[in-house]
PDB file of C-alpha atoms in Angstrom:
ATOM      1  CA  MET A  17     107.474 -58.470 196.306  1.00 52.00           C
ATOM      2  CA  GLY A  18     107.489 -60.575 193.152  1.00 53.00           C
ATOM      3  CA  VAL A  19     106.042 -64.057 193.425  1.00 64.00           C
ATOM      4  CA  GLY A  20     109.049 -65.487 191.594  1.00 73.00           C
ATOM      5  CA  LEU A  21     111.528 -63.995 194.072  1.00 77.00           C
ATOM      6  CA  SER A  22     109.449 -65.142 197.036  1.00 79.00           C
ATOM      7  CA  GLN A  23     109.270 -68.688 195.707  1.00 82.00           C
ATOM      8  CA  ARG A  24     112.981 -68.736 194.978  1.00 85.00           C
ATOM      9  CA  LEU A  25     113.934 -67.556 198.463  1.00 87.00           C
ATOM     10  CA  VAL A  26     111.337 -69.556 200.405  1.00 88.00           C
ATOM     11  CA  PRO A  27     109.587 -72.262 198.327  1.00 89.00           C
ATOM     12  CA  ASP A  28     106.163 -73.519 199.458  1.00 90.00           C
ATOM     13  CA  GLU A  29     107.504 -76.850 200.706  1.00 89.00           C
ATOM     14  CA  LEU A  30     110.203 -75.148 202.786  1.00 88.00           C
ATOM     15  CA  TRP A  31     107.680 -72.689 204.210  1.00 90.00           C
ATOM     16  CA  SER A  32     105.380 -75.549 205.233  1.00 91.00           C
ATOM     17  CA  LEU A  33     108.224 -76.864 207.434  1.00 88.00           C
ATOM     18  CA  VAL A  34     109.140 -73.478 208.895  1.00 89.00           C
ATOM     19  CA  ALA A  35     105.688 -71.942 209.469  1.00 89.00           C
ATOM     20  CA  PRO A  36     104.627 -74.180 212.415  1.00 91.00           C
ATOM     21  CA  LEU A  37     107.862 -73.277 214.242  1.00 89.00           C
ATOM     22  CA  LEU A  38     107.279 -69.529 214.275  1.00 84.00           C
ATOM     23  CA  PRO A  39     105.705 -68.047 217.418  1.00 78.00           C
ATOM     24  CA  SER A  40     102.115 -66.957 216.790  1.00 69.00           C
ATOM     25  CA  PHE A  41     101.099 -63.315 216.960  1.00 59.00           C
ATOM     26  CA  ALA A  42      99.109 -62.465 220.086  1.00 59.00           C
ATOM     27  CA  SER A  43      96.763 -59.509 219.683  1.00 54.00           C
ATOM     28  CA  ARG A  44      96.291 -57.133 222.601  1.00 52.00           C
ATOM     29  CA  PRO A  45      93.001 -57.747 224.478  1.00 56.00           C
ATOM     30  CA  GLN A  46      92.443 -53.977 224.770  1.00 52.00           C
ATOM     31  CA  GLY A  47      92.901 -53.505 221.042  1.00 48.00           C
ATOM     32  CA  GLY A  48      95.243 -51.110 219.267  1.00 44.00           C
ATOM     33  CA  GLY A  49      98.944 -51.701 219.032  1.00 46.00           C
ATOM     34  CA  THR A  50     100.851 -52.946 216.017  1.00 53.00           C
ATOM     35  CA  ALA A  51      98.920 -54.879 213.395  1.00 54.00           C
ATOM     36  CA  PRO A  52     100.247 -58.372 212.674  1.00 63.00           C
ATOM     37  CA  CYS A  53     102.459 -58.780 209.627  1.00 76.00           C
ATOM     38  CA  ASP A  54     102.355 -61.614 207.157  1.00 84.00           C
ATOM     39  CA  GLU A  55     104.779 -64.097 208.723  1.00 88.00           C
ATOM     40  CA  ARG A  56     105.939 -65.479 205.398  1.00 90.00           C
ATOM     41  CA  ALA A  57     106.710 -61.993 204.115  1.00 91.00           C
ATOM     42  CA  VAL A  58     108.763 -61.253 207.242  1.00 91.00           C
ATOM     43  CA  PHE A  59     110.641 -64.563 207.053  1.00 91.00           C
ATOM     44  CA  THR A  60     111.296 -64.070 203.335  1.00 92.00           C
ATOM     45  CA  ALA A  61     112.557 -60.542 204.015  1.00 93.00           C
ATOM     46  CA  VAL A  62     115.004 -61.913 206.583  1.00 92.00           C
ATOM     47  CA  VAL A  63     116.240 -64.536 204.101  1.00 91.00           C
ATOM     48  CA  TYR A  64     116.650 -61.783 201.502  1.00 92.00           C
ATOM     49  CA  VAL A  65     118.870 -59.749 203.847  1.00 92.00           C
ATOM     50  CA  LEU A  66     121.015 -62.836 204.485  1.00 89.00           C
ATOM     51  CA  THR A  67     121.183 -63.633 200.761  1.00 89.00           C
ATOM     52  CA  SER A  68     121.915 -60.157 199.446  1.00 90.00           C
ATOM     53  CA  GLY A  69     124.103 -59.010 202.337  1.00 87.00           C
ATOM     54  CA  CYS A  70     122.361 -55.637 202.381  1.00 89.00           C
ATOM     55  CA  ALA A  71     121.959 -53.598 205.549  1.00 88.00           C
ATOM     56  CA  TRP A  72     118.574 -53.948 207.224  1.00 91.00           C
ATOM     57  CA  ARG A  73     117.778 -50.315 206.407  1.00 92.00           C
ATOM     58  CA  HIS A  74     118.176 -51.099 202.693  1.00 92.00           C
ATOM     59  CA  LEU A  75     115.473 -53.793 202.653  1.00 92.00           C
ATOM     60  CA  PRO A  76     113.360 -53.082 199.522  1.00 91.00           C
ATOM     61  CA  GLU A  77     109.820 -51.818 200.075  1.00 89.00           C
ATOM     62  CA  THR A  78     108.485 -54.481 197.708  1.00 88.00           C
ATOM     63  CA  PHE A  79     108.590 -57.020 200.555  1.00 88.00           C
ATOM     64  CA  GLY A  80     105.800 -55.145 202.311  1.00 88.00           C
ATOM     65  CA  VAL A  81     107.763 -55.246 205.567  1.00 91.00           C
ATOM     66  CA  SER A  82     109.558 -52.295 207.119  1.00 93.00           C
ATOM     67  CA  PRO A  83     113.281 -52.705 207.879  1.00 93.00           C
ATOM     68  CA  ALA A  84     112.561 -52.055 211.584  1.00 93.00           C
ATOM     69  CA  THR A  85     109.925 -54.799 211.683  1.00 92.00           C
ATOM     70  CA  ALA A  86     112.138 -57.311 209.870  1.00 92.00           C
ATOM     71  CA  HIS A  87     115.118 -56.685 212.170  1.00 92.00           C
ATOM     72  CA  ARG A  88     112.954 -56.663 215.300  1.00 91.00           C
ATOM     73  CA  ARG A  89     111.317 -59.974 214.377  1.00 90.00           C
ATOM     74  CA  PHE A  90     114.729 -61.463 213.550  1.00 90.00           C
ATOM     75  CA  SER A  91     115.937 -60.426 217.028  1.00 90.00           C
ATOM     76  CA  VAL A  92     112.847 -61.872 218.738  1.00 88.00           C
ATOM     77  CA  TRP A  93     113.178 -65.166 216.866  1.00 87.00           C
ATOM     78  CA  THR A  94     116.864 -65.268 217.778  1.00 88.00           C
ATOM     79  CA  GLN A  95     116.160 -64.716 221.467  1.00 85.00           C
ATOM     80  CA  GLY A  96     113.644 -67.555 221.322  1.00 82.00           C
ATOM     81  CA  GLY A  97     116.224 -69.943 219.866  1.00 81.00           C
ATOM     82  CA  LEU A  98     114.306 -70.268 216.614  1.00 83.00           C
ATOM     83  CA  TRP A  99     117.421 -70.492 214.441  1.00 80.00           C
ATOM     84  CA  ARG A 100     118.017 -74.134 215.387  1.00 83.00           C
ATOM     85  CA  ARG A 101     114.514 -75.366 214.671  1.00 88.00           C
ATOM     86  CA  PRO A 102     114.031 -74.809 210.918  1.00 89.00           C
ATOM     87  CA  HIS A 103     117.333 -76.533 210.106  1.00 90.00           C
ATOM     88  CA  ARG A 104     116.393 -79.381 212.434  1.00 91.00           C
ATOM     89  CA  ALA A 105     112.971 -79.658 210.768  1.00 91.00           C
ATOM     90  CA  VAL A 106     114.530 -79.877 207.299  1.00 92.00           C
ATOM     91  CA  SER A 107     117.076 -82.441 208.536  1.00 93.00           C
ATOM     92  CA  ASP A 108     114.278 -84.542 210.068  1.00 94.00           C
ATOM     93  CA  GLU A 109     112.310 -84.380 206.828  1.00 92.00           C
ATOM     94  CA  LEU A 110     115.323 -85.491 204.767  1.00 93.00           C
ATOM     95  CA  GLY A 111     116.158 -88.178 207.322  1.00 94.00           C
ATOM     96  CA  ALA A 112     112.616 -89.548 207.321  1.00 94.00           C
ATOM     97  CA  ARG A 113     112.770 -89.827 203.522  1.00 92.00           C
ATOM     98  CA  GLY A 114     116.090 -91.638 203.702  1.00 93.00           C
ATOM     99  CA  GLU A 115     117.813 -88.776 201.878  1.00 93.00           C
ATOM    100  CA  LEU A 116     120.643 -88.289 204.398  1.00 93.00           C
ATOM    101  CA  ASP A 117     123.724 -90.430 203.779  1.00 94.00           C
ATOM    102  CA  TRP A 118     125.031 -91.624 207.156  1.00 95.00           C
ATOM    103  CA  THR A 119     127.763 -93.844 205.700  1.00 94.00           C
ATOM    104  CA  SER A 120     130.206 -91.077 206.573  1.00 93.00           C
ATOM    105  CA  ALA A 121     130.406 -87.517 207.786  1.00 93.00           C
ATOM    106  CA  ILE A 122     132.826 -84.872 206.510  1.00 92.00           C
ATOM    107  CA  THR A 123     134.001 -81.973 208.634  1.00 91.00           C
ATOM    108  CA  ASP A 124     135.903 -78.799 207.871  1.00 90.00           C
ATOM    109  CA  ALA A 125     136.164 -75.162 208.902  1.00 88.00           C
ATOM    110  CA  ALA A 126     136.276 -71.801 207.133  1.00 86.00           C
ATOM    111  CA  SER A 127     137.325 -68.318 208.169  1.00 83.00           C
ATOM    112  CA  VAL A 128     134.920 -65.391 208.296  1.00 81.00           C
ATOM    113  CA  ARG A 129     136.179 -61.819 208.181  1.00 75.00           C
ATOM    114  CA  THR A 130     134.935 -59.869 211.180  1.00 74.00           C
ATOM    115  CA  LYS A 131     134.353 -56.200 211.800  1.00 64.00           C
ATOM    116  CA  LYS A 132     133.250 -56.427 215.436  1.00 65.00           C
ATOM    117  CA  GLY A 133     131.384 -58.455 218.032  1.00 66.00           C
ATOM    118  CA  SER A 134     131.734 -61.566 220.150  1.00 71.00           C
ATOM    119  CA  LEU A 135     132.932 -65.006 218.994  1.00 72.00           C
ATOM    120  CA  THR A 136     135.976 -63.361 217.440  1.00 74.00           C
ATOM    121  CA  GLY A 137     139.717 -63.780 217.888  1.00 71.00           C
ATOM    122  CA  ARG A 138     142.995 -62.971 216.187  1.00 73.00           C
ATOM    123  CA  ASN A 139     143.650 -65.302 213.265  1.00 71.00           C
ATOM    124  CA  PRO A 140     147.192 -66.761 213.588  1.00 71.00           C
ATOM    125  CA  VAL A 141     147.398 -67.467 209.842  1.00 63.00           C
ATOM    126  CA  ASP A 142     146.104 -64.075 208.675  1.00 67.00           C
ATOM    127  CA  ARG A 143     148.580 -61.632 210.257  1.00 66.00           C
ATOM    128  CA  GLY A 144     146.635 -61.596 213.519  1.00 66.00           C
ATOM    129  CA  LYS A 145     143.527 -59.996 212.015  1.00 75.00           C
ATOM    130  CA  LYS A 146     140.338 -60.434 214.009  1.00 76.00           C
ATOM    131  CA  GLY A 147     137.985 -63.031 212.649  1.00 79.00           C
ATOM    132  CA  SER A 148     135.620 -65.912 213.317  1.00 82.00           C
ATOM    133  CA  THR A 149     135.671 -69.536 212.192  1.00 85.00           C
ATOM    134  CA  LEU A 150     132.747 -71.540 210.863  1.00 87.00           C
ATOM    135  CA  HIS A 151     132.742 -75.224 211.877  1.00 89.00           C
ATOM    136  CA  MET A 152     130.500 -77.647 209.994  1.00 90.00           C
ATOM    137  CA  PRO A 153     130.157 -81.416 209.739  1.00 91.00           C
ATOM    138  CA  THR A 154     128.011 -82.726 206.879  1.00 93.00           C
ATOM    139  CA  ASP A 155     126.673 -86.069 205.762  1.00 93.00           C
ATOM    140  CA  ALA A 156     128.427 -87.947 202.950  1.00 92.00           C
ATOM    141  CA  GLN A 157     126.695 -85.761 200.323  1.00 91.00           C
ATOM    142  CA  GLY A 158     127.659 -82.455 201.928  1.00 90.00           C
ATOM    143  CA  ILE A 159     124.318 -81.705 203.621  1.00 92.00           C
ATOM    144  CA  PRO A 160     124.997 -79.750 206.856  1.00 91.00           C
ATOM    145  CA  LEU A 161     124.266 -81.711 210.046  1.00 92.00           C
ATOM    146  CA  THR A 162     125.265 -79.063 212.585  1.00 90.00           C
ATOM    147  CA  LEU A 163     126.987 -75.694 212.537  1.00 88.00           C
ATOM    148  CA  GLY A 164     129.044 -73.719 214.990  1.00 85.00           C
ATOM    149  CA  MET A 165     131.115 -70.574 215.216  1.00 85.00           C
ATOM    150  CA  SER A 166     134.173 -69.671 217.266  1.00 84.00           C
ATOM    151  CA  GLY A 167     136.885 -67.049 217.357  1.00 80.00           C
ATOM    152  CA  ALA A 168     139.601 -67.426 214.729  1.00 79.00           C
ATOM    153  CA  ASN A 169     142.132 -68.073 217.518  1.00 82.00           C
ATOM    154  CA  VAL A 170     140.407 -71.389 218.396  1.00 82.00           C
ATOM    155  CA  HIS A 171     142.063 -74.333 216.653  1.00 83.00           C
ATOM    156  CA  ASP A 172     139.788 -76.241 214.267  1.00 82.00           C
ATOM    157  CA  SER A 173     140.339 -79.508 216.149  1.00 85.00           C
ATOM    158  CA  GLN A 174     138.728 -78.152 219.322  1.00 86.00           C
ATOM    159  CA  ALA A 175     135.348 -78.088 217.596  1.00 86.00           C
ATOM    160  CA  LEU A 176     135.550 -81.635 216.210  1.00 89.00           C
ATOM    161  CA  LEU A 177     134.106 -83.689 219.059  1.00 89.00           C
ATOM    162  CA  PRO A 178     131.428 -81.201 220.184  1.00 88.00           C
ATOM    163  CA  GLN A 179     130.203 -80.834 216.594  1.00 86.00           C
ATOM    164  CA  VAL A 180     130.311 -84.461 215.457  1.00 87.00           C
ATOM    165  CA  LEU A 181     129.329 -86.174 218.706  1.00 85.00           C
ATOM    166  CA  GLY A 182     126.882 -83.398 219.548  1.00 84.00           C
ATOM    167  CA  THR A 183     124.746 -83.898 216.444  1.00 89.00           C
ATOM    168  CA  PRO A 184     121.086 -83.946 217.584  1.00 90.00           C
ATOM    169  CA  PRO A 185     118.991 -87.067 216.862  1.00 93.00           C
ATOM    170  CA  ILE A 186     117.610 -86.974 213.321  1.00 95.00           C
ATOM    171  CA  ARG A 187     114.665 -89.038 212.135  1.00 95.00           C
ATOM    172  CA  SER A 188     115.243 -92.196 210.103  1.00 93.00           C
ATOM    173  CA  PRO A 189     112.994 -93.912 207.544  1.00 92.00           C
ATOM    174  CA  ARG A 190     112.598 -96.728 210.056  1.00 89.00           C
ATOM    175  CA  GLY A 191     113.792 -97.386 213.571  1.00 88.00           C
ATOM    176  CA  PRO A 192     115.028 -94.862 216.135  1.00 93.00           C
ATOM    177  CA  PRO A 193     116.488 -91.442 215.227  1.00 94.00           C
ATOM    178  CA  ARG A 194     120.126 -91.415 214.217  1.00 93.00           C
ATOM    179  CA  ARG A 195     122.968 -89.099 215.246  1.00 90.00           C
ATOM    180  CA  ARG A 196     126.208 -90.956 214.472  1.00 91.00           C
ATOM    181  CA  PRO A 197     127.771 -91.480 211.019  1.00 93.00           C
ATOM    182  CA  GLY A 198     129.545 -94.734 210.159  1.00 94.00           C
ATOM    183  CA  ARG A 199     132.805 -92.911 209.393  1.00 93.00           C
ATOM    184  CA  LEU A 200     134.265 -89.465 209.809  1.00 93.00           C
ATOM    185  CA  ARG A 201     136.480 -87.871 207.159  1.00 92.00           C
ATOM    186  CA  ALA A 202     138.689 -84.896 208.002  1.00 90.00           C
ATOM    187  CA  ASP A 203     142.046 -83.386 207.130  1.00 87.00           C
ATOM    188  CA  LYS A 204     145.196 -83.598 209.249  1.00 87.00           C
ATOM    189  CA  ALA A 205     144.317 -80.507 211.308  1.00 86.00           C
ATOM    190  CA  TYR A 206     141.852 -82.715 213.221  1.00 89.00           C
ATOM    191  CA  HIS A 207     144.225 -85.587 213.936  1.00 89.00           C
ATOM    192  CA  SER A 208     144.982 -86.494 217.558  1.00 89.00           C
ATOM    193  CA  THR A 209     145.151 -89.704 219.583  1.00 91.00           C
ATOM    194  CA  GLU A 210     142.371 -88.445 221.841  1.00 91.00           C
ATOM    195  CA  HIS A 211     140.068 -87.734 218.907  1.00 90.00           C
ATOM    196  CA  LEU A 212     140.659 -91.163 217.380  1.00 93.00           C
ATOM    197  CA  LYS A 213     139.961 -92.837 220.728  1.00 93.00           C
ATOM    198  CA  ARG A 214     136.789 -90.874 221.442  1.00 92.00           C
ATOM    199  CA  LEU A 215     135.368 -91.404 217.958  1.00 93.00           C
ATOM    200  CA  ARG A 216     136.002 -95.145 217.983  1.00 94.00           C
ATOM    201  CA  GLY A 217     134.460 -95.321 221.444  1.00 93.00           C
ATOM    202  CA  ARG A 218     131.248 -93.877 219.992  1.00 91.00           C
ATOM    203  CA  GLY A 219     131.212 -96.300 217.077  1.00 92.00           C
ATOM    204  CA  VAL A 220     132.554 -93.839 214.488  1.00 94.00           C
ATOM    205  CA  VAL A 221     135.448 -95.036 212.298  1.00 94.00           C
ATOM    206  CA  PRO A 222     137.853 -92.095 211.822  1.00 92.00           C
ATOM    207  CA  HIS A 223     139.404 -91.427 208.406  1.00 89.00           C
ATOM    208  CA  ILE A 224     141.620 -88.500 209.380  1.00 88.00           C
ATOM    209  CA  ALA A 225     144.795 -87.720 207.450  1.00 83.00           C
ATOM    210  CA  ARG A 226     147.943 -88.332 209.535  1.00 82.00           C
ATOM    211  CA  PRO A 227     150.324 -85.363 209.754  1.00 78.00           C
ATOM    212  CA  GLY A 228     153.644 -85.968 208.003  1.00 66.00           C
ATOM    213  CA  ILE A 229     152.393 -89.219 206.480  1.00 66.00           C
ATOM    214  CA  GLU A 230     149.288 -88.484 204.436  1.00 62.00           C
ATOM    215  CA  SER A 231     148.291 -85.367 202.551  1.00 59.00           C
ATOM    216  CA  SER A 232     144.907 -83.783 203.095  1.00 54.00           C
ATOM    217  CA  GLU A 233     144.458 -84.283 199.348  1.00 57.00           C
ATOM    218  CA  ARG A 234     143.811 -87.923 200.207  1.00 58.00           C
ATOM    219  CA  LEU A 235     140.272 -86.865 201.046  1.00 63.00           C
ATOM    220  CA  GLY A 236     139.754 -86.211 197.335  1.00 63.00           C
ATOM    221  CA  ARG A 237     136.126 -86.003 196.291  1.00 68.00           C
ATOM    222  CA  HIS A 238     134.948 -86.088 199.915  1.00 76.00           C
ATOM    223  CA  HIS A 239     136.703 -82.821 200.692  1.00 78.00           C
ATOM    224  CA  ARG A 240     135.250 -81.221 197.564  1.00 84.00           C
ATOM    225  CA  LYS A 241     131.738 -81.980 198.786  1.00 87.00           C
ATOM    226  CA  ILE A 242     132.091 -80.038 202.029  1.00 87.00           C
ATOM    227  CA  GLU A 243     133.934 -77.232 200.240  1.00 88.00           C
ATOM    228  CA  ARG A 244     130.934 -77.000 197.933  1.00 88.00           C
ATOM    229  CA  SER A 245     128.567 -76.784 200.915  1.00 87.00           C
ATOM    230  CA  ILE A 246     130.669 -74.092 202.579  1.00 88.00           C
ATOM    231  CA  SER A 247     130.633 -72.119 199.325  1.00 88.00           C
ATOM    232  CA  TRP A 248     126.830 -72.432 199.291  1.00 87.00           C
ATOM    233  CA  LEU A 249     126.657 -71.002 202.800  1.00 86.00           C
ATOM    234  CA  PHE A 250     128.935 -68.137 201.858  1.00 85.00           C
ATOM    235  CA  GLY A 251     126.682 -67.521 198.888  1.00 85.00           C
ATOM    236  CA  TYR A 252     124.567 -65.799 201.546  1.00 86.00           C
ATOM    237  CA  ARG A 253     126.563 -62.592 201.493  1.00 84.00           C
ATOM    238  CA  ARG A 254     125.630 -61.623 205.026  1.00 82.00           C
ATOM    239  CA  LEU A 255     128.083 -64.306 206.168  1.00 81.00           C
ATOM    240  CA  THR A 256     131.069 -63.426 204.001  1.00 77.00           C
ATOM    241  CA  VAL A 257     131.922 -60.393 206.146  1.00 72.00           C
ATOM    242  CA  ARG A 258     130.539 -60.379 209.644  1.00 69.00           C
ATOM    243  CA  TYR A 259     128.779 -57.160 210.613  1.00 68.00           C
ATOM    244  CA  GLU A 260     126.619 -58.588 213.413  1.00 71.00           C
ATOM    245  CA  ARG A 261     127.797 -57.356 216.792  1.00 72.00           C
ATOM    246  CA  LYS A 262     126.050 -60.104 218.767  1.00 78.00           C
ATOM    247  CA  GLY A 263     127.309 -63.671 218.515  1.00 78.00           C
ATOM    248  CA  THR A 264     123.726 -64.918 218.922  1.00 83.00           C
ATOM    249  CA  HIS A 265     122.697 -63.025 215.784  1.00 82.00           C
ATOM    250  CA  LEU A 266     125.586 -64.561 213.866  1.00 81.00           C
ATOM    251  CA  LEU A 267     124.565 -68.056 214.978  1.00 83.00           C
ATOM    252  CA  ALA A 268     120.983 -67.245 214.012  1.00 84.00           C
ATOM    253  CA  SER A 269     122.151 -66.241 210.537  1.00 84.00           C
ATOM    254  CA  LEU A 270     124.051 -69.522 210.256  1.00 84.00           C
ATOM    255  CA  GLY A 271     121.017 -71.559 211.262  1.00 84.00           C
ATOM    256  CA  LEU A 272     118.730 -69.764 208.867  1.00 85.00           C
ATOM    257  CA  THR A 273     121.142 -70.088 205.934  1.00 86.00           C
ATOM    258  CA  ALA A 274     121.670 -73.779 206.698  1.00 87.00           C
ATOM    259  CA  THR A 275     117.920 -74.316 206.366  1.00 88.00           C
ATOM    260  CA  PRO A 276     117.551 -73.491 202.642  1.00 85.00           C
ATOM    261  CA  THR A 277     121.034 -74.917 201.970  1.00 85.00           C
ATOM    262  CA  SER A 278     119.936 -78.305 203.341  1.00 88.00           C
ATOM    263  CA  TYR A 279     116.573 -78.025 201.612  1.00 84.00           C
ATOM    264  CA  LYS A 280     118.283 -77.421 198.251  1.00 79.00           C
ATOM    265  CA  LYS A 281     120.393 -80.515 198.808  1.00 69.00           C
ATOM    266  CA  PRO A 282     122.584 -81.976 196.045  1.00 56.00           C
ATOM    267  CA  THR A 283     120.516 -84.426 194.033  1.00 47.00           C
ATOM    268  CA  LYS A 284     123.080 -85.804 191.606  1.00 45.00           C
ATOM    269  CA  PRO A 285     126.842 -86.329 191.905  1.00 44.00           C
ATOM    270  CA  THR A 286     128.929 -84.018 189.753  1.00 43.00           C
ATOM    271  CA  THR A 287     131.601 -85.299 187.391  1.00 39.00           C
ATOM    272  CA  ARG A 288     134.293 -84.248 189.840  1.00 42.00           C
ATOM    273  CA  ASP A 289     132.544 -86.140 192.669  1.00 44.00           C
ATOM    274  CA  LYS A 290     132.838 -89.346 190.665  1.00 42.00           C
ATOM    275  CA  LEU A 291     136.597 -89.034 190.253  1.00 40.00           C
TER     276      LEU A 291
END
């Protein structure tokens, strides 16, 4: 595997956050068995599969990891709930540096074409085709805070409160960890009296477009930020069309793609963001 490709997929700083979270290899006391693999090579191979969208069996030999080993380790890490931890570690690191913008959160959803598996449903706006829906609130810059997946038959609004109010505590530069944004921005699909009441009760000021009164375009540059983040996630081609049969594997893929997406956070506002 080329050093340049390895560094591009998993830079040293990102690996330093992920490495302590991986379960250590335990050798057999009686000897024999499978020799341990280089953990960074395995993790990088998994990220490559998510990035390229290739089947596991098409993993290039240059990674020094067999397709069976890469898929097996991905399954073991998934069963151990690893997919949540790297994203959480990156979020904590950004939070501790003061690089998360809690002035507001932005939430939106996106459809994922589905071939099979759980967490699917018939999409009412796509001729009843089976699909899944990605739900994601971000900070004011578009950095993912949490992610979730549901069947396409679940209305976007049903994921609002669990996602926004269920954000895990994230480290702050000073003081206790933080989990609530100052405001929440969303389009009219998320508007309901119950949502407004619950958000205000948790100290979050809702800025949700009102159906029949305000256009979702009112979100302007804020909506463009989360659309940009969703496009970054779908830049990992393994997510554009779902081939994973197990819902847990799909959620694992989401968590792992959110990790480098958050790490490669936006550093400067674009011209469109300033409009």
